[in-house]
Short mmCIF file of C-alpha atoms in Angstrom, two decimals:
data_model
loop_
_atom_site.label_atom_id
_atom_site.label_comp_id
_atom_site.label_asym_id
_atom_site.label_seq_id
_atom_site.Cartn_x
_atom_site.Cartn_y
_atom_site.Cartn_z
CA MET A 280 -85.97 28.97 -35.73
CA HIS A 281 -86.86 31.35 -38.56
CA SER A 282 -88.12 30.00 -41.91
CA TRP A 283 -87.77 31.58 -45.32
CA ALA A 284 -91.35 32.83 -45.01
CA ASP A 285 -90.35 35.09 -42.11
CA THR A 286 -88.07 37.18 -44.32
CA LEU A 287 -90.37 37.19 -47.34
CA ARG A 288 -92.05 40.41 -48.39
CA PHE A 289 -94.38 41.16 -51.27
CA ALA A 290 -94.65 44.08 -53.67
CA PHE A 291 -97.58 45.12 -55.84
CA GLN A 292 -97.36 46.30 -59.42
CA PRO A 293 -100.45 47.59 -61.23
CA VAL A 294 -101.67 46.21 -64.54
CA ILE A 295 -102.88 49.19 -66.60
CA ASN A 296 -105.80 49.28 -69.01
CA LEU A 297 -104.40 51.25 -71.95
CA SER A 298 -107.87 52.29 -73.13
CA THR A 299 -109.18 53.75 -69.86
CA GLY A 300 -105.86 54.59 -68.18
CA GLY A 301 -107.15 52.87 -65.05
CA VAL A 302 -105.65 50.11 -62.92
CA ALA A 303 -107.10 46.78 -64.04
CA GLY A 304 -105.40 44.63 -61.40
CA LEU A 305 -102.40 44.15 -59.16
CA GLU A 306 -99.64 41.61 -59.71
CA ILE A 307 -98.22 40.35 -56.42
CA LEU A 308 -94.46 39.89 -56.59
CA ALA A 309 -92.40 37.98 -54.03
CA ARG A 310 -89.44 39.95 -52.65
CA PRO A 311 -87.25 37.75 -50.39
CA GLU A 312 -84.85 39.67 -48.17
CA THR A 313 -82.36 36.78 -48.15
CA GLY A 314 -81.73 33.77 -50.35
CA ASP A 315 -83.25 32.89 -53.71
CA ILE A 316 -86.64 31.53 -52.81
CA LEU A 317 -87.85 31.86 -56.41
CA ALA A 318 -85.19 29.42 -57.60
CA GLU A 319 -86.29 27.05 -54.85
CA ALA A 320 -89.92 27.49 -55.90
CA ARG A 321 -89.02 26.62 -59.46
CA ARG A 322 -87.60 23.33 -58.24
CA ASN A 323 -90.10 22.61 -55.46
CA PRO A 324 -93.84 22.80 -56.32
CA GLU A 325 -94.81 22.77 -52.64
CA VAL A 326 -92.77 25.93 -52.01
CA ASP A 327 -94.25 27.60 -55.09
CA GLY A 328 -97.78 26.72 -53.96
CA ARG A 329 -97.11 28.18 -50.54
CA LEU A 330 -95.76 31.36 -52.13
CA ALA A 331 -99.07 31.80 -53.95
CA VAL A 332 -101.03 31.40 -50.72
CA LEU A 333 -98.81 33.90 -48.90
CA ALA A 334 -99.26 36.35 -51.77
CA ILE A 335 -103.04 36.25 -51.35
CA ARG A 336 -102.72 36.77 -47.59
CA ALA A 337 -100.40 39.72 -48.15
CA ALA A 338 -102.97 41.31 -50.47
CA ALA A 339 -105.71 40.75 -47.89
CA ARG A 340 -103.67 42.62 -45.28
CA ARG A 341 -103.42 45.59 -47.65
CA GLU A 342 -107.19 45.56 -48.16
CA ALA A 343 -106.79 45.83 -51.94
CA LEU A 344 -110.15 45.84 -53.73
CA LEU A 345 -108.54 45.36 -57.14
CA PRO A 346 -108.32 42.02 -58.98
CA LEU A 347 -105.11 40.16 -58.20
CA HIS A 348 -102.49 38.41 -60.32
CA VAL A 349 -100.61 35.57 -58.64
CA ASN A 350 -97.53 33.96 -60.21
CA VAL A 351 -97.25 30.17 -60.37
CA PHE A 352 -94.77 28.07 -62.34
CA ALA A 353 -96.23 25.76 -64.97
CA GLY A 354 -94.45 22.79 -63.39
CA THR A 355 -96.17 23.49 -60.07
CA LEU A 356 -99.63 23.20 -61.58
CA ALA A 357 -98.74 20.03 -63.45
CA ASP A 358 -97.24 18.45 -60.32
CA LEU A 359 -99.91 19.48 -57.80
CA GLY A 360 -102.88 19.07 -60.11
CA GLY A 361 -104.25 22.51 -59.23
CA LEU A 362 -103.93 24.56 -56.06
CA THR A 363 -106.55 23.56 -53.52
CA THR A 364 -104.78 25.54 -50.79
CA LEU A 365 -104.96 28.67 -52.94
CA HIS A 366 -108.70 28.31 -53.36
CA SER A 367 -109.11 28.10 -49.58
CA ALA A 368 -106.82 31.08 -49.01
CA VAL A 369 -108.80 33.21 -51.45
CA ARG A 370 -112.07 32.40 -49.69
CA GLN A 371 -110.55 33.04 -46.27
CA ALA A 372 -109.34 36.43 -47.46
CA GLY A 373 -112.90 37.38 -48.38
CA ARG A 374 -112.17 37.38 -52.11
CA MET A 375 -113.77 35.49 -54.99
CA PRO A 376 -111.74 33.13 -57.21
CA TRP A 377 -112.78 35.07 -60.33
CA GLU A 378 -111.08 38.14 -58.84
CA VAL A 379 -107.76 36.27 -59.07
CA THR A 380 -105.76 35.59 -62.22
CA ILE A 381 -103.18 32.80 -62.11
CA ASP A 382 -100.13 33.91 -64.12
CA VAL A 383 -98.78 30.58 -65.38
CA GLY A 384 -95.12 31.14 -66.12
CA PRO A 385 -92.16 29.33 -67.69
CA PRO A 386 -90.29 27.09 -67.88
CA PHE A 387 -92.70 24.88 -69.84
CA THR A 388 -90.02 22.53 -71.18
CA HIS A 389 -90.33 19.02 -69.74
CA VAL A 390 -93.66 19.93 -68.05
CA PRO A 391 -96.25 17.19 -68.74
CA GLN A 392 -98.69 19.07 -70.94
CA THR A 393 -101.67 16.83 -70.22
CA ALA A 394 -101.26 17.28 -66.47
CA LEU A 395 -100.82 21.05 -66.90
CA LEU A 396 -103.98 21.35 -69.00
CA GLU A 397 -105.94 19.28 -66.48
CA ALA A 398 -104.78 21.59 -63.67
CA VAL A 399 -105.73 24.67 -65.71
CA HIS A 400 -109.15 23.13 -66.32
CA THR A 401 -109.57 22.52 -62.57
CA LEU A 402 -108.61 26.10 -61.68
CA ARG A 403 -110.93 27.53 -64.31
CA GLY A 404 -113.73 25.36 -62.97
CA GLN A 405 -113.16 26.88 -59.52
CA GLY A 406 -113.56 30.33 -61.05
CA PHE A 407 -109.94 31.46 -61.40
CA ARG A 408 -108.85 33.31 -64.52
CA ILE A 409 -105.77 32.06 -66.38
CA SER A 410 -102.90 34.08 -67.82
CA ALA A 411 -100.05 32.76 -69.98
CA ASP A 412 -96.98 34.59 -68.68
CA GLY A 413 -93.57 35.11 -70.28
CA VAL A 414 -94.77 34.63 -73.85
CA GLY A 415 -92.24 35.80 -76.40
CA ASP A 416 -89.32 35.54 -74.00
CA GLY A 417 -90.17 32.13 -72.55
CA ASP A 418 -90.52 28.63 -73.93
CA VAL A 419 -94.29 28.18 -74.11
CA PRO A 420 -95.19 26.10 -77.21
CA LEU A 421 -97.75 27.75 -79.46
CA ARG A 422 -99.93 24.64 -79.48
CA LEU A 423 -99.95 24.53 -75.68
CA LEU A 424 -100.85 28.22 -75.61
CA THR A 425 -103.93 27.62 -77.73
CA ASP A 426 -104.88 24.52 -75.73
CA MET A 427 -104.69 26.52 -72.50
CA ALA A 428 -107.08 29.10 -73.99
CA PRO A 429 -105.94 31.74 -71.46
CA ASP A 430 -107.99 34.78 -70.53
CA LEU A 431 -104.85 36.88 -70.79
CA VAL A 432 -101.51 36.61 -72.60
CA LYS A 433 -98.52 38.51 -71.21
CA LEU A 434 -95.74 39.43 -73.63
CA ASP A 435 -92.27 40.60 -72.73
CA ALA A 436 -91.60 44.19 -73.86
CA SER A 437 -88.55 43.03 -75.84
CA LEU A 438 -90.99 41.68 -78.44
CA LEU A 439 -92.12 45.25 -79.22
CA ALA A 440 -89.04 45.49 -81.45
CA ARG A 441 -90.88 42.99 -83.67
CA PRO A 442 -94.29 44.67 -84.10
CA ALA A 443 -95.46 42.11 -86.67
CA ALA A 444 -95.10 39.39 -84.02
CA VAL A 445 -97.08 41.44 -81.49
CA ARG A 446 -99.85 42.10 -84.03
CA ALA A 447 -99.95 38.39 -84.84
CA MET A 448 -100.28 37.63 -81.13
CA ARG A 449 -103.15 40.13 -80.89
CA THR A 450 -104.88 38.30 -83.73
CA LEU A 451 -104.36 34.99 -81.93
CA CYS A 452 -105.70 36.50 -78.70
CA ASP A 453 -108.80 37.73 -80.50
CA GLY A 454 -109.40 34.20 -81.73
CA LEU A 455 -108.94 32.78 -78.23
CA GLY A 456 -111.07 35.48 -76.59
CA ALA A 457 -108.06 36.66 -74.58
CA LEU A 458 -106.63 40.08 -73.79
CA LEU A 459 -103.06 41.02 -74.67
CA CYS A 460 -100.77 42.56 -72.04
CA VAL A 461 -97.18 43.81 -72.48
CA GLU A 462 -94.92 43.52 -69.43
CA ALA A 463 -91.80 45.48 -68.42
CA VAL A 464 -92.79 48.66 -70.28
CA GLU A 465 -90.23 51.30 -69.30
CA THR A 466 -90.56 54.11 -71.86
CA GLU A 467 -93.30 56.11 -73.53
CA LEU A 468 -92.01 54.85 -76.87
CA GLN A 469 -92.61 51.27 -75.75
CA CYS A 470 -96.08 52.20 -74.54
CA ALA A 471 -96.92 53.75 -77.92
CA ALA A 472 -95.56 50.65 -79.68
CA ALA A 473 -97.70 48.41 -77.48
CA LEU A 474 -100.81 50.45 -78.31
CA SER A 475 -100.15 50.54 -82.05
CA ALA A 476 -99.54 46.77 -82.07
CA GLY A 477 -102.91 46.18 -80.43
CA ALA A 478 -102.10 45.52 -76.76
CA GLN A 479 -104.97 46.32 -74.41
CA LEU A 480 -103.08 46.07 -71.10
CA ALA A 481 -99.55 46.85 -69.94
CA GLN A 482 -97.43 47.02 -66.83
CA GLY A 483 -93.94 48.18 -66.00
CA GLU A 484 -91.80 50.90 -64.43
CA LEU A 485 -93.27 53.55 -66.75
CA PHE A 486 -96.68 53.31 -65.06
CA ALA A 487 -95.62 52.44 -61.51
CA ALA A 488 -92.79 50.53 -59.91
CA PRO A 489 -93.52 47.55 -57.64
CA SER A 490 -94.15 48.85 -54.12
CA ARG A 491 -95.02 47.56 -50.67
CA LEU A 492 -98.35 49.39 -50.82
CA PRO A 493 -100.69 49.11 -53.84
CA ALA A 494 -100.12 52.14 -56.08
CA VAL A 495 -102.84 54.74 -56.07
CA ASP A 496 -101.39 57.10 -58.68
CA VAL A 497 -100.07 55.72 -61.94
CA TYR A 498 -98.68 57.51 -64.98
CA VAL A 499 -100.20 56.67 -68.35
CA PRO A 500 -98.92 58.52 -71.44
CA PRO A 501 -101.67 60.22 -73.49
CA ARG A 502 -102.97 58.27 -76.45
CA SER A 503 -101.63 59.39 -79.79
CA PRO A 504 -104.04 60.38 -82.60
CA ASP A 505 -102.99 57.35 -84.65
CA ALA A 506 -103.97 54.80 -82.01
CA VAL A 507 -105.19 51.41 -83.17
CA PRO A 508 -108.39 51.87 -85.22
CA GLN A 509 -111.48 50.03 -84.01
CA PRO A 510 -113.72 47.87 -86.21
CA ARG A 511 -116.92 49.50 -87.43
CA SER A 512 -119.02 47.26 -85.18
CA GLY A 513 -117.47 49.10 -82.24
CA PRO A 514 -114.64 48.26 -79.88
CA SER A 515 -115.01 45.23 -77.63
CA ILE A 516 -115.84 46.04 -74.02
CA ARG A 517 -113.00 43.72 -73.00
CA GLU A 518 -110.78 46.76 -73.51
CA PHE A 519 -112.77 48.93 -71.10
CA VAL A 520 -113.50 46.62 -68.18
CA ARG A 521 -112.69 48.21 -64.83
CA PRO A 522 -112.43 46.31 -61.54
CA ALA A 523 -115.76 46.04 -59.76
CA ALA A 524 -116.32 46.75 -56.07
CA LEU A 525 -118.06 43.59 -54.91
CA LEU A 526 -119.82 42.76 -51.66
CA PRO A 527 -121.94 39.75 -50.78
CA VAL A 528 -125.67 40.18 -51.24
CA THR A 529 -126.04 39.88 -47.46
CA ALA A 530 -123.99 43.06 -46.82
CA SER A 531 -125.58 45.77 -44.73
CA ALA A 532 -125.96 49.39 -45.79
CA ALA A 533 -123.32 50.31 -43.21
CA GLN A 534 -120.80 47.99 -44.91
CA VAL A 535 -121.49 49.57 -48.28
CA ARG A 536 -121.11 53.03 -46.80
CA GLN A 537 -117.78 52.06 -45.23
CA LEU A 538 -116.49 50.81 -48.58
CA LEU A 539 -117.60 53.90 -50.48
CA THR A 540 -116.26 56.42 -47.98
CA GLY A 541 -112.92 54.61 -47.84
CA ALA A 542 -112.56 54.36 -51.65
CA PRO A 543 -113.60 57.67 -53.29
CA GLU A 544 -112.68 56.33 -56.74
CA VAL A 545 -115.42 53.66 -56.54
CA SER A 546 -118.55 54.80 -58.40
CA GLY A 547 -120.77 51.98 -57.23
CA VAL A 548 -120.96 48.59 -55.53
CA LEU A 549 -122.28 45.35 -56.93
CA LEU A 550 -123.92 42.92 -54.53
CA VAL A 551 -123.28 39.38 -55.71
CA ASP A 552 -124.48 35.95 -54.64
CA ARG A 553 -122.15 33.13 -53.58
CA THR A 554 -121.41 32.25 -57.19
CA GLY A 555 -120.47 35.83 -58.10
CA VAL A 556 -123.62 36.65 -60.07
CA PRO A 557 -124.71 40.31 -59.64
CA VAL A 558 -127.98 40.62 -57.75
CA ARG A 559 -128.24 44.36 -57.04
CA SER A 560 -126.35 47.49 -58.10
CA VAL A 561 -125.74 50.27 -55.58
CA HIS A 562 -124.99 53.66 -57.17
CA ARG A 563 -122.61 55.79 -55.14
CA SER A 564 -124.41 59.15 -55.29
CA ARG A 565 -127.94 57.84 -54.82
CA PHE A 566 -126.87 55.59 -51.95
CA LEU A 567 -124.95 58.28 -50.05
CA LEU A 568 -127.77 60.74 -50.61
CA SER A 569 -130.21 58.31 -48.98
CA MET A 570 -127.85 57.65 -46.09
CA SER A 571 -127.11 61.34 -45.46
CA GLY A 572 -130.73 62.45 -45.49
CA ARG A 573 -132.73 63.11 -42.36
CA TYR A 574 -132.88 59.92 -40.30
CA GLY A 575 -131.11 58.15 -43.20
CA HIS A 576 -128.44 56.48 -41.10
CA ALA A 577 -130.92 55.44 -38.43
CA LEU A 578 -133.31 54.04 -41.01
CA TYR A 579 -130.87 52.18 -43.26
CA ALA A 580 -127.53 51.50 -41.53
CA ASP A 581 -128.43 48.08 -40.17
CA ARG A 582 -130.72 47.10 -43.00
CA PRO A 583 -129.63 44.98 -45.97
CA ALA A 584 -128.02 47.09 -48.68
CA VAL A 585 -130.19 45.38 -51.31
CA LYS A 586 -133.02 47.65 -50.15
CA LEU A 587 -131.12 50.64 -51.53
CA GLY A 588 -129.95 48.98 -54.73
CA ASP A 589 -131.35 48.62 -58.24
CA ALA A 590 -131.53 45.71 -60.61
CA PRO A 591 -128.04 45.40 -62.15
CA ARG A 592 -127.43 46.19 -65.77
CA THR A 593 -125.33 43.42 -67.27
CA VAL A 594 -123.68 42.61 -70.58
CA GLY A 595 -121.68 39.59 -71.68
CA ILE A 596 -117.93 39.78 -72.01
CA ASP A 597 -118.23 39.41 -75.81
CA ALA A 598 -120.38 42.55 -76.20
CA THR A 599 -119.30 45.63 -78.11
CA ALA A 600 -119.41 49.20 -76.89
CA TRP A 601 -122.49 49.87 -79.03
CA GLU A 602 -124.34 47.01 -77.37
CA VAL A 603 -123.56 48.49 -73.95
CA LEU A 604 -125.05 51.80 -75.07
CA ASP A 605 -128.20 49.91 -76.06
CA VAL A 606 -128.41 48.50 -72.52
CA VAL A 607 -127.98 51.97 -71.02
CA ALA A 608 -130.60 53.47 -73.34
CA VAL A 609 -133.28 51.01 -72.21
CA GLY A 610 -133.38 52.30 -68.61
CA GLY A 611 -134.53 55.61 -67.26
CA ARG A 612 -132.48 58.78 -67.51
CA GLY A 613 -131.75 58.67 -63.81
CA ARG A 614 -129.47 55.63 -64.29
CA THR A 615 -127.37 56.77 -67.24
CA SER A 616 -124.34 57.18 -64.97
CA ASP A 617 -124.64 53.68 -63.48
CA ASP A 618 -121.83 51.23 -64.09
CA VAL A 619 -122.72 48.27 -66.31
CA ALA A 620 -121.65 44.89 -64.94
CA VAL A 621 -119.68 42.67 -67.33
CA VAL A 622 -120.33 38.96 -66.80
CA ASP A 623 -118.81 35.76 -68.12
CA HIS A 624 -120.72 32.91 -69.75
CA ASP A 625 -121.78 31.66 -66.31
CA GLY A 626 -123.13 35.06 -65.30
CA ARG A 627 -120.27 35.81 -62.88
CA CYS A 628 -119.13 39.40 -62.59
CA LEU A 629 -115.78 40.12 -64.25
CA GLY A 630 -115.85 43.88 -63.74
CA VAL A 631 -117.75 46.97 -64.82
CA VAL A 632 -117.68 49.44 -67.70
CA ARG A 633 -118.38 53.13 -67.39
CA LEU A 634 -120.42 55.07 -69.89
CA ALA A 635 -117.84 57.89 -70.10
CA ASP A 636 -115.10 55.47 -71.21
CA LEU A 637 -117.28 54.07 -73.98
CA VAL A 638 -118.50 57.43 -75.26
CA ARG A 639 -114.93 58.71 -75.50
CA ALA A 640 -113.71 55.58 -77.30
CA LEU A 641 -116.60 55.57 -79.76
CA ALA A 642 -116.14 59.26 -80.50
CA GLU A 643 -112.43 58.69 -81.17
CA SER A 644 -113.16 55.70 -83.41
CA ARG A 645 -115.67 57.73 -85.44
CA VAL A 646 -113.20 60.59 -85.85
CA GLU A 647 -110.48 58.16 -86.93
CA GLU A 648 -112.88 56.42 -89.30
CA ALA A 649 -113.98 59.73 -90.84
CA ALA A 650 -110.33 60.70 -91.36
CA ARG A 651 -109.79 57.49 -93.33
CA LEU A 652 -112.80 57.94 -95.64
CA ASN A 653 -112.15 58.68 -99.29
CA PRO A 654 -113.15 62.34 -99.81
CA LEU A 655 -114.76 61.59 -103.19
CA THR A 656 -117.04 58.69 -102.24
CA ARG A 657 -116.99 58.84 -98.38
CA LEU A 658 -116.15 55.15 -98.41
CA PRO A 659 -113.45 53.65 -96.15
CA GLY A 660 -110.06 52.83 -97.59
CA SER A 661 -108.23 49.54 -97.85
CA ASP A 662 -107.24 49.39 -94.15
CA ALA A 663 -110.86 48.97 -93.03
CA ILE A 664 -111.46 46.16 -95.53
CA THR A 665 -108.21 44.30 -94.92
CA GLY A 666 -108.71 44.56 -91.16
CA GLU A 667 -112.13 42.95 -91.51
CA VAL A 668 -110.60 40.27 -93.78
CA ASP A 669 -108.14 39.36 -91.03
CA ARG A 670 -110.95 39.19 -88.47
CA ARG A 671 -112.95 36.81 -90.66
CA ILE A 672 -109.87 34.66 -91.22
CA THR A 673 -109.34 34.48 -87.45
CA ALA A 674 -113.00 33.57 -86.94
CA GLY A 675 -112.74 30.75 -89.51
CA ARG A 676 -115.38 32.26 -91.84
CA THR A 677 -115.63 31.75 -95.59
CA PHE A 678 -115.60 35.08 -97.42
CA ALA A 679 -115.37 36.51 -100.91
CA LEU A 680 -113.03 39.42 -101.65
CA SER A 681 -113.68 41.33 -104.89
CA TRP A 682 -111.76 44.00 -106.76
CA LEU A 683 -113.76 46.26 -109.10
CA ASP A 684 -112.48 48.99 -111.40
CA VAL A 685 -113.38 50.99 -114.51
CA ASP A 686 -111.90 49.81 -117.80
CA HIS A 687 -109.50 52.31 -119.39
CA PHE A 688 -110.28 54.92 -116.77
CA LYS A 689 -107.41 57.21 -117.83
CA GLN A 690 -108.91 57.44 -121.29
CA VAL A 691 -112.28 58.26 -119.69
CA ASN A 692 -110.72 61.14 -117.76
CA ASP A 693 -108.72 62.36 -120.76
CA GLY A 694 -111.72 62.24 -123.10
CA ALA A 695 -114.64 63.28 -120.88
CA GLY A 696 -112.80 65.36 -118.29
CA PHE A 697 -111.99 64.74 -114.65
CA ALA A 698 -115.39 66.07 -113.46
CA ALA A 699 -117.21 63.41 -115.49
CA GLY A 700 -114.74 60.82 -114.21
CA ASP A 701 -115.40 61.86 -110.61
CA GLU A 702 -119.17 61.65 -111.11
CA LEU A 703 -118.77 58.17 -112.60
CA ILE A 704 -116.76 57.03 -109.56
CA ARG A 705 -119.40 58.44 -107.20
CA SER A 706 -122.16 56.67 -109.14
CA VAL A 707 -120.34 53.34 -109.00
CA ALA A 708 -119.85 53.79 -105.25
CA ARG A 709 -123.58 54.44 -104.72
CA VAL A 710 -124.59 51.35 -106.69
CA LEU A 711 -122.06 49.19 -104.82
CA GLN A 712 -123.38 50.37 -101.46
CA ARG A 713 -126.99 49.72 -102.42
CA ALA A 714 -126.20 46.28 -103.84
CA ALA A 715 -124.05 45.16 -100.89
CA THR A 716 -125.88 42.58 -98.81
CA ALA A 717 -126.02 42.54 -95.02
CA GLY A 718 -122.55 42.09 -93.53
CA ALA A 719 -120.77 43.18 -96.74
CA ARG A 720 -118.12 45.92 -96.66
CA VAL A 721 -117.37 48.27 -99.56
CA GLY A 722 -114.13 50.24 -99.74
CA HIS A 723 -112.68 52.78 -102.18
CA ILE A 724 -108.94 52.26 -102.32
CA GLY A 725 -108.20 55.15 -104.67
CA GLY A 726 -108.75 56.21 -108.27
CA ASP A 727 -111.25 53.88 -109.89
CA ASP A 728 -110.48 50.88 -107.67
CA PHE A 729 -112.98 49.42 -105.18
CA LEU A 730 -112.77 46.49 -102.77
CA VAL A 731 -115.85 44.52 -101.71
CA LEU A 732 -115.89 41.98 -98.90
CA ALA A 733 -119.04 39.83 -98.88
CA GLU A 734 -120.49 36.41 -98.27
CA PRO A 735 -120.16 34.14 -101.34
CA GLU A 736 -123.94 33.81 -101.70
CA GLY A 737 -124.24 37.58 -102.08
CA LEU A 738 -121.95 37.79 -105.11
CA GLU A 739 -124.41 37.21 -107.98
CA PRO A 740 -126.81 40.09 -107.24
CA LEU A 741 -123.91 42.43 -106.51
CA ALA A 742 -122.14 41.56 -109.74
CA GLY A 743 -125.36 41.98 -111.72
CA ALA A 744 -126.03 45.40 -110.20
CA VAL A 745 -122.65 46.86 -111.17
CA LEU A 746 -121.88 44.98 -114.39
CA ASP A 747 -125.29 45.10 -116.10
CA ALA A 748 -125.86 48.83 -115.55
CA PRO A 749 -125.37 51.06 -118.64
CA TRP A 750 -122.41 53.11 -117.47
CA SER A 751 -121.22 56.22 -119.27
CA ALA A 752 -119.08 59.30 -118.69
CA GLY A 753 -119.57 62.47 -120.73
CA GLY A 754 -121.73 60.50 -123.15
CA ARG A 755 -119.06 57.84 -123.67
CA PRO A 756 -120.00 54.21 -122.82
CA VAL A 757 -117.96 52.64 -120.03
CA THR A 758 -117.51 49.05 -118.82
CA LEU A 759 -116.34 47.64 -115.50
CA SER A 760 -114.16 44.67 -114.58
CA LEU A 761 -114.70 42.54 -111.48
CA ALA A 762 -112.37 39.92 -109.99
CA THR A 763 -113.35 37.77 -107.01
CA VAL A 764 -111.48 35.26 -104.86
CA VAL A 765 -113.44 33.01 -102.50
CA CYS A 766 -111.46 32.10 -99.38
CA PRO A 767 -112.69 29.14 -97.32
CA PRO A 768 -111.30 28.56 -93.81
CA GLY A 769 -107.61 27.63 -93.84
CA SER A 770 -106.97 28.73 -97.43
CA VAL A 771 -105.22 32.01 -96.48
CA THR A 772 -103.49 33.17 -93.32
CA ASP A 773 -104.01 36.94 -93.68
CA HIS A 774 -105.28 39.65 -96.03
CA ARG A 775 -101.95 39.75 -97.88
CA GLN A 776 -102.37 36.18 -99.08
CA ALA A 777 -105.96 36.90 -100.10
CA ALA A 778 -104.76 39.93 -102.09
CA ALA A 779 -102.03 37.81 -103.72
CA TRP A 780 -104.66 35.34 -104.98
CA LEU A 781 -106.86 38.20 -106.19
CA ALA A 782 -104.22 40.08 -108.21
CA PRO A 783 -103.86 37.60 -111.16
CA LEU A 784 -107.66 37.26 -111.33
CA LYS A 785 -107.97 41.01 -111.79
CA LYS A 786 -105.34 40.92 -114.53
CA THR A 787 -107.33 38.22 -116.32
CA ALA A 788 -110.60 40.18 -115.98
CA LYS A 789 -108.97 43.32 -117.43
CA ALA A 790 -107.83 41.35 -120.50
CA LEU A 791 -111.40 40.45 -121.44
CA GLN A 792 -113.65 42.58 -123.67
CA GLY A 793 -116.68 44.36 -122.23
CA ALA A 794 -117.99 44.08 -118.70
CA SER A 795 -116.16 41.15 -117.14
CA TRP A 796 -116.18 39.00 -114.02
CA VAL A 797 -113.54 36.39 -113.13
CA LEU A 798 -113.99 34.13 -110.10
CA GLY A 799 -111.31 32.03 -108.39
CA HIS A 800 -110.80 30.12 -105.16
CA ALA A 801 -107.81 30.56 -102.87
CA GLY A 802 -105.72 27.41 -102.85
CA LEU A 803 -106.94 26.24 -106.27
CA SER A 804 -104.99 26.95 -109.46
CA GLY A 805 -107.93 27.82 -111.66
CA TYR A 806 -110.68 30.35 -112.33
CA GLU A 807 -114.04 30.81 -114.03
CA VAL A 808 -114.87 33.57 -116.51
CA LEU A 809 -118.47 34.41 -115.60
CA ARG A 810 -118.83 37.64 -117.63
CA GLY A 811 -116.94 39.11 -120.58
CA SER A 812 -115.94 38.22 -124.10
CA GLY A 813 -114.86 34.57 -124.24
CA ALA A 814 -116.76 33.61 -121.07
CA THR A 815 -116.85 29.86 -120.51
CA PRO A 816 -119.69 27.72 -119.15
CA ALA A 817 -120.02 27.80 -115.38
CA GLY A 818 -117.60 25.45 -113.71
CA THR A 819 -114.98 25.46 -116.47
CA GLN A 820 -111.49 25.80 -115.00
CA TRP A 821 -108.58 27.51 -116.71
CA ALA A 822 -105.06 27.21 -115.38
CA VAL A 823 -103.57 30.19 -113.62
CA ALA A 824 -100.29 30.55 -111.76
CA GLU A 825 -100.42 30.53 -107.97
CA PRO A 826 -99.31 33.74 -106.17
CA GLY A 827 -95.57 34.16 -106.24
CA THR A 828 -94.97 31.59 -109.00
CA GLY A 829 -95.67 33.72 -112.06
#
């Protein structure tokens, strides 16, 4: 008698890294020839668990070296308390749990959240990676999403019509340390929207349709010049991680050679211990050169591959591209083309990054940054500052945002001439840059307006440097006005709220005589006049309308 498993087939759809254009993993999709086994799996956790096991076995038969994505309903995890059979199947297939991502999908309604979180904790302890699937089109509660702390969040492409929501999800993912993937991408327009909204991964018919054999060739539209700008500290390597070719540390040289000759796209092999920690790195060209030399095969074929490997270069998953370049620079020139292993907090290999990917990304980010610099002062514009504000809000950091400008600047230009006005602006910019403490950001947002993002303790010396200087233009004395809002964690949700609190403080500072400085705190309806005619003793609070009420 035939069972439903006899008529079940599986298809593979690649998950694409939008930064590198490479395949980051394969999602295994059940394709029953008869009946609706997925509906049965939704109702029966045992069936769903067996589907996951069969998916792993199907991938093993295809000899896919790429990381795998396996779909499991949230209710299945909550009911079974994890998937012990899946762990065994992964090991039997010769794969590591950290090469497998569990795509936890809806429905989440009526699923016991405590049991689900315990199951997720168990799977993560075994080494599996966790993805929250169907977000945006499903019913996953936001609180549950944050409690799950997934490694990956998958959004439905329909949400691309609401780019603000996608950008907000990217911000949340950054806070959780997760990557953002958009599913069901069918057009180049959707791909561009996913990139501009901050998605790092995507999958869908545009790149490759699900197929019985893992796709080798995928189509990735070229990146547009206005792709998402990267922070000055450099893009995170999370966006550039490629799948690693892994073999156990006990592998022979012949096994490594077989892998490399059968997979020409693999640039190197990492030999890992039983826990997945890289022990040696085998570079493709150097290894094959040794094996192809005179007596090379006879000398090395049956010997452990570790004899032909080098100490692995590793970086943590939270590193930036610049930090990876530092790691590469430490070694000899002969290893500049070696892959760098990316490891998690337990030292387990999550993938590799290639130097070429990072150099290209950093070059693009520098070109984009240069294009956004103000031509007069060579300072970044408001986008760079507000982007950093949002990152600090996400990180839960207290920060101070200041707005500085020249009093009566139009009169300065009209009286002293635009050349004198330009030189004044350049001088103010130089003083601001010199006075900015470590970690501070200075931006020129146009005309005579500057933004400064700094730590609160760095405000006093910065204010003194710009307000106490004897400014002049064409022999005419000039004063500056400074407004600052201090934003502790939870006081604002994004840079727009911070700017809304700052605007009335600037208006107050401009109304004072002479060089002025007004300080306020987001969430508090008051301010202090620290410089300027009519300045009050430190700590005195004057009433001021909250944003949107005046």
